[in-house]
Amino acid sequence: FRLFAGAIDQQPFAFVNLLEAIDFYQRGGVETVLVGRRDAEAMGSWLARIGRLYLPNLVLFVVDPQADDPKLLPEHLRAMAEAKQTASVVGYVCRERACSAPTSDPEMLEAELSGQVRG
């Protein structure tokens, strides 16, 4: 990153992707886990809602507990895929390996992703 610092200062618009990479490197990702059946109508609704947000550092995991092996997830996210749930879709937002409480309300997840809610 330092190699390009002078050029970025002079022409930042020419280095948009590199600036995004620097941002991701410095601030890390916002891991979002949606647990539910992939073919459920509710899952499509949640994904469409998230897709309308500007979230440059989003790392999204969609886990179908009936079809996916939780061992494929990062270790700190495995318990979410294995937790019992009553709603068709449950969402979690994780920053720096600390995760929010599970929510079955897409509006709450959207607020958490937008930074309007801090745990």
XYZ file of C-alpha atoms in Angstrom:
119
model
C 0.000 0.000 0.000
C 2.840 2.352 0.800
C 4.320 1.783 -2.654
C 1.323 3.527 -4.245
C 0.801 6.243 -1.591
C 2.232 9.086 -3.708
C 0.236 8.125 -6.780
C -2.944 7.727 -4.716
C -2.480 11.223 -3.287
C -2.206 12.657 -6.799
C -4.950 10.601 -8.518
C -7.231 8.960 -5.928
C -9.971 8.200 -8.467
C -7.547 6.023 -10.431
C -7.047 3.806 -7.364
C -10.605 3.230 -6.152
C -10.225 -0.544 -5.893
C -6.918 -0.228 -4.068
C -8.461 2.277 -1.647
C -11.269 -0.201 -0.966
C -8.658 -2.888 -0.283
C -6.848 -0.551 2.116
C -10.123 0.187 3.896
C -10.861 -3.525 4.218
C -7.330 -4.178 5.478
C -7.530 -1.429 8.113
C -11.119 -1.812 9.317
C -11.780 -5.467 8.539
C -14.966 -6.987 7.291
C -18.452 -6.940 8.667
C -19.379 -10.600 8.762
C -23.058 -11.261 8.320
C -24.499 -14.726 8.763
C -27.971 -15.665 7.554
C -29.136 -19.070 8.739
C -32.108 -20.639 7.015
C -33.156 -22.626 4.015
C -31.739 -21.138 0.822
C -34.910 -21.887 -1.114
C -37.170 -20.186 1.450
C -38.995 -17.087 0.240
C -37.882 -15.253 3.386
C -34.194 -15.853 2.539
C -34.659 -14.188 -0.851
C -36.295 -11.224 0.848
C -33.437 -10.858 3.356
C -30.815 -11.070 0.599
C -32.638 -8.485 -1.524
C -32.806 -6.137 1.454
C -29.085 -6.497 2.186
C -28.303 -6.062 -1.507
C -29.832 -2.583 -1.481
C -27.384 -1.366 1.181
C -23.955 0.098 0.468
C -21.697 -2.200 2.477
C -18.228 -2.208 0.948
C -16.694 -4.470 3.608
C -19.533 -6.982 3.812
C -18.608 -10.641 4.174
C -21.849 -12.586 3.773
C -22.412 -16.210 4.768
C -25.693 -17.922 3.907
C -25.996 -21.190 5.782
C -28.658 -23.805 5.201
C -28.554 -25.930 8.375
C -30.127 -28.877 6.530
C -27.629 -28.865 3.663
C -24.368 -27.230 4.734
C -21.539 -28.502 6.889
C -20.852 -25.915 9.638
C -17.181 -26.942 9.566
C -16.875 -24.944 6.334
C -17.510 -21.723 8.266
C -14.831 -19.807 10.164
C -14.571 -21.281 13.649
C -16.087 -18.290 15.454
C -19.249 -18.549 13.294
C -19.947 -22.288 13.569
C -22.180 -22.118 16.628
C -24.631 -19.899 14.742
C -25.184 -22.517 12.059
C -25.707 -25.201 14.686
C -28.062 -23.213 16.968
C -31.695 -24.212 17.159
C -33.973 -21.668 15.526
C -37.689 -21.139 15.336
C -37.792 -18.477 12.610
C -37.302 -19.309 8.924
C -34.259 -16.998 8.755
C -32.033 -15.792 11.584
C -29.348 -13.176 11.066
C -26.188 -12.197 12.941
C -23.750 -9.325 12.412
C -20.164 -9.777 13.561
C -17.410 -7.182 13.880
C -13.940 -8.113 15.091
C -15.134 -11.615 16.022
C -17.878 -10.277 18.322
C -21.400 -11.015 17.119
C -24.763 -9.437 17.721
C -27.628 -11.330 19.251
C -29.592 -13.358 16.704
C -32.500 -11.591 15.071
C -35.404 -12.834 13.010
C -36.301 -9.254 12.069
C -34.703 -8.080 8.794
C -35.173 -4.435 9.832
C -33.068 -5.005 12.957
C -30.349 -6.667 10.889
C -30.409 -3.775 8.421
C -30.095 -1.267 11.276
C -27.155 -3.227 12.707
C -25.443 -3.340 9.309
C -26.000 0.372 8.783
C -24.278 1.098 12.095
C -27.460 2.392 13.719
C -27.304 -0.262 16.427
C -24.207 -1.084 18.462
C -24.044 -4.114 20.718
